[in-house]
PDB file of C-alpha atoms in Angstrom:
ATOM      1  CA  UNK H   8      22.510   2.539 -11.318  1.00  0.00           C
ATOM      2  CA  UNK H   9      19.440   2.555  -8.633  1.00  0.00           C
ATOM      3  CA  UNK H  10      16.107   3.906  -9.561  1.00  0.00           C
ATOM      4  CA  UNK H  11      14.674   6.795  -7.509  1.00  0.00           C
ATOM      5  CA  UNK H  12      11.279   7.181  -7.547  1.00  0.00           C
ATOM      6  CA  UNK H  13       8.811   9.302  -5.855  1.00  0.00           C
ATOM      7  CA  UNK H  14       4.931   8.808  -4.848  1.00  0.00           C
ATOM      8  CA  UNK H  15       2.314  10.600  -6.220  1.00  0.00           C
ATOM      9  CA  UNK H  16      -0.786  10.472  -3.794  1.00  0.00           C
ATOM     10  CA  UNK H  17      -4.359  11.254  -5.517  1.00  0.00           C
ATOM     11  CA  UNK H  18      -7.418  12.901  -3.427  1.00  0.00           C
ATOM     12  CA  UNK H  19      -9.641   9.761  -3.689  1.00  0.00           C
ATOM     13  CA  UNK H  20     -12.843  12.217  -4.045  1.00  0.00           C
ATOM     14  CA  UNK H  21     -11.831  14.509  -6.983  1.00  0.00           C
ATOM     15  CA  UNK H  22      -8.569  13.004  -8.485  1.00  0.00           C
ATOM     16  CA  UNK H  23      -6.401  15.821  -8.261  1.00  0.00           C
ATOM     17  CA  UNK H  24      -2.701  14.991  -7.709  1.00  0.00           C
ATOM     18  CA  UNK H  25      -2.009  15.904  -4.070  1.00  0.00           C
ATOM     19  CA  UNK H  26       1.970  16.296  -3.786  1.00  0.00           C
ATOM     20  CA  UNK H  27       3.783  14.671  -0.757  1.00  0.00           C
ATOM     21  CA  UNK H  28       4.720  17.872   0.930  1.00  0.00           C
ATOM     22  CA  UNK H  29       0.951  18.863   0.927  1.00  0.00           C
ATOM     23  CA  UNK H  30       0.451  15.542   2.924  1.00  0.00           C
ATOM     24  CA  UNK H  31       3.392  16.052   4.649  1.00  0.00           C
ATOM     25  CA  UNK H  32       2.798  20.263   5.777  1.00  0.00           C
ATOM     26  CA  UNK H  33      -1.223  19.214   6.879  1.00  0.00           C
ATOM     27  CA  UNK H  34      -2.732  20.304   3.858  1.00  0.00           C
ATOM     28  CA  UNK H  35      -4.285  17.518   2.713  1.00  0.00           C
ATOM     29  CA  UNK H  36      -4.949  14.502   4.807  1.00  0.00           C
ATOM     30  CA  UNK H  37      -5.738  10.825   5.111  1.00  0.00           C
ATOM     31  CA  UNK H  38      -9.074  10.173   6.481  1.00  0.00           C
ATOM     32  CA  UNK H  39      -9.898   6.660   7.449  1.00  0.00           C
ATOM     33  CA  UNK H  40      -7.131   5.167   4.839  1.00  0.00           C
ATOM     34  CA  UNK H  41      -7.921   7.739   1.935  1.00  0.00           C
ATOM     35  CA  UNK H  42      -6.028  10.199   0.740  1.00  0.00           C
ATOM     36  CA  UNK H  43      -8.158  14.359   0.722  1.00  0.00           C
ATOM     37  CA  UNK H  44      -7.085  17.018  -0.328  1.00  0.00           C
ATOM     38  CA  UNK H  45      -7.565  20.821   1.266  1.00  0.00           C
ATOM     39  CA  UNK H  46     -10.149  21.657  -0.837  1.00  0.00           C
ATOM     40  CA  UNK H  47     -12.522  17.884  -0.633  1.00  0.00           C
ATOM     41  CA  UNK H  48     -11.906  18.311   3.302  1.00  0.00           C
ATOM     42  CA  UNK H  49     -12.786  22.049   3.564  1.00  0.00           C
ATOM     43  CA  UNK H  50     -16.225  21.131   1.540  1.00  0.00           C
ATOM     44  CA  UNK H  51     -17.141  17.755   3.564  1.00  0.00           C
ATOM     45  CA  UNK H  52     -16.587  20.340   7.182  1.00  0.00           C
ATOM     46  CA  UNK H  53     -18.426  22.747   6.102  1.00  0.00           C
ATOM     47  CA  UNK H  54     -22.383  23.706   8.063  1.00  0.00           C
ATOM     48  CA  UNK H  55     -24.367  20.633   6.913  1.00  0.00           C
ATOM     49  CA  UNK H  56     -22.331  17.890   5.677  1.00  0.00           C
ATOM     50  CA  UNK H  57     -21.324  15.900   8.321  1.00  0.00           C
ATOM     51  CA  UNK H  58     -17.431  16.562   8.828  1.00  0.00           C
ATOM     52  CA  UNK H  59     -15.417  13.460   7.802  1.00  0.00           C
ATOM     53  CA  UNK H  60     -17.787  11.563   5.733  1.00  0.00           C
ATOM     54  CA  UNK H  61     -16.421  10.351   2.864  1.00  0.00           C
ATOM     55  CA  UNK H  62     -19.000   9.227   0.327  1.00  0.00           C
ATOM     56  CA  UNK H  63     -18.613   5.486  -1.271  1.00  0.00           C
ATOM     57  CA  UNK H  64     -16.748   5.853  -4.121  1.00  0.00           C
ATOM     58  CA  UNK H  65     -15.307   2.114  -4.505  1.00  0.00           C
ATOM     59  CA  UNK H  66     -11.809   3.653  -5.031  1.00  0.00           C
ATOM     60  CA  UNK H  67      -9.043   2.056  -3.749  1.00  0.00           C
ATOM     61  CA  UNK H  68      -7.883   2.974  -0.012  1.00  0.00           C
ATOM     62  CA  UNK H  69      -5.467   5.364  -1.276  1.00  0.00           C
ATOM     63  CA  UNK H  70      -4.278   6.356  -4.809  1.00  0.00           C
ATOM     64  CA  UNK H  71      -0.833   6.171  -5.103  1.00  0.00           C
ATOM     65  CA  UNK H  72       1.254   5.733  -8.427  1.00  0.00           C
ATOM     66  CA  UNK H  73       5.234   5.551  -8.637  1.00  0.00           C
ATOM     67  CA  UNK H  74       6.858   7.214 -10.510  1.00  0.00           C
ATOM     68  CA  UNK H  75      10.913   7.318 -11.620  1.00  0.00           C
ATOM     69  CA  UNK H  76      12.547  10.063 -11.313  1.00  0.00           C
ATOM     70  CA  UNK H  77      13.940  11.837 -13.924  1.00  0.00           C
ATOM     71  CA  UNK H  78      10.882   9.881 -16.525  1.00  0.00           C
ATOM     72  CA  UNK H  79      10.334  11.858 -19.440  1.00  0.00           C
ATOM     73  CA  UNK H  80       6.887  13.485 -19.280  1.00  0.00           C
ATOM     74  CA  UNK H  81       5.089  11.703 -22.541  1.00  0.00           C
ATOM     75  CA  UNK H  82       7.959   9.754 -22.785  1.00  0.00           C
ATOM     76  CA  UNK H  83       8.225   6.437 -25.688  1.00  0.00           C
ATOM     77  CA  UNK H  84       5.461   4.004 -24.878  1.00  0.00           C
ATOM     78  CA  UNK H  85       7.107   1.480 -26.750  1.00  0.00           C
ATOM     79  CA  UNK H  86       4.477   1.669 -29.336  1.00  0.00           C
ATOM     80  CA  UNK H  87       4.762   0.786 -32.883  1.00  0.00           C
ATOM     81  CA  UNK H  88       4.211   3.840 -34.825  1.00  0.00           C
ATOM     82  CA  UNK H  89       0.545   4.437 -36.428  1.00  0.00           C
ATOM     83  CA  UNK H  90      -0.120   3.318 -40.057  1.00  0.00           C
ATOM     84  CA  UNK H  91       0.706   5.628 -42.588  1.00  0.00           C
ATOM     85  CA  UNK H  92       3.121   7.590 -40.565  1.00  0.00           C
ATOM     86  CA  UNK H  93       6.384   6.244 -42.085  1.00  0.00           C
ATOM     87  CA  UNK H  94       8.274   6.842 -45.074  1.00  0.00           C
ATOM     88  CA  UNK H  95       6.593   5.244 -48.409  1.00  0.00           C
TER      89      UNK H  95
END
């Protein structure tokens, strides 16, 4: 069976999640490699911040994270369970 998987894309200035359609529609953007989101962008354009500065924030060129589709949400980590927690 193949795996699907989707991309997540991250604003690179405040972390949130920025889905692909935002990207996709114009609101968010990628400014010189980094992904922004609607909100960052609006606040680096407006009167006295120079529009399209991005600070220095030693992230990554973009934040992007794969996901499967269909992955349980807090799914098994393949942890062994914590001590005390089984039968005894």
């Amino acid at each position: 069976m193949a795996t699907e998987s989707t991309e997540i894309f991250f604003c690179d200035l405040c972390n949130e999640s920025v889905p692909l359609a935002d990207l996709e529609a114009g609101r968010a953007f990628r400014r010189k490699g980094r992904v922004v989101c609607w909100t960052c962008d609006r606040a680096m354009s407006e009167p006295g911040s120079p529009a399209g500065a991005l600070p220095a924030t030693g992230a990554p060129e973009a934040s992007v994270v794969a996901v499967p589709v269909g992955a349980a949400a807090g799914g098994s980590s393949g942890a062994a369970p914590a001590a005390g927690s089984g039968s005894g």
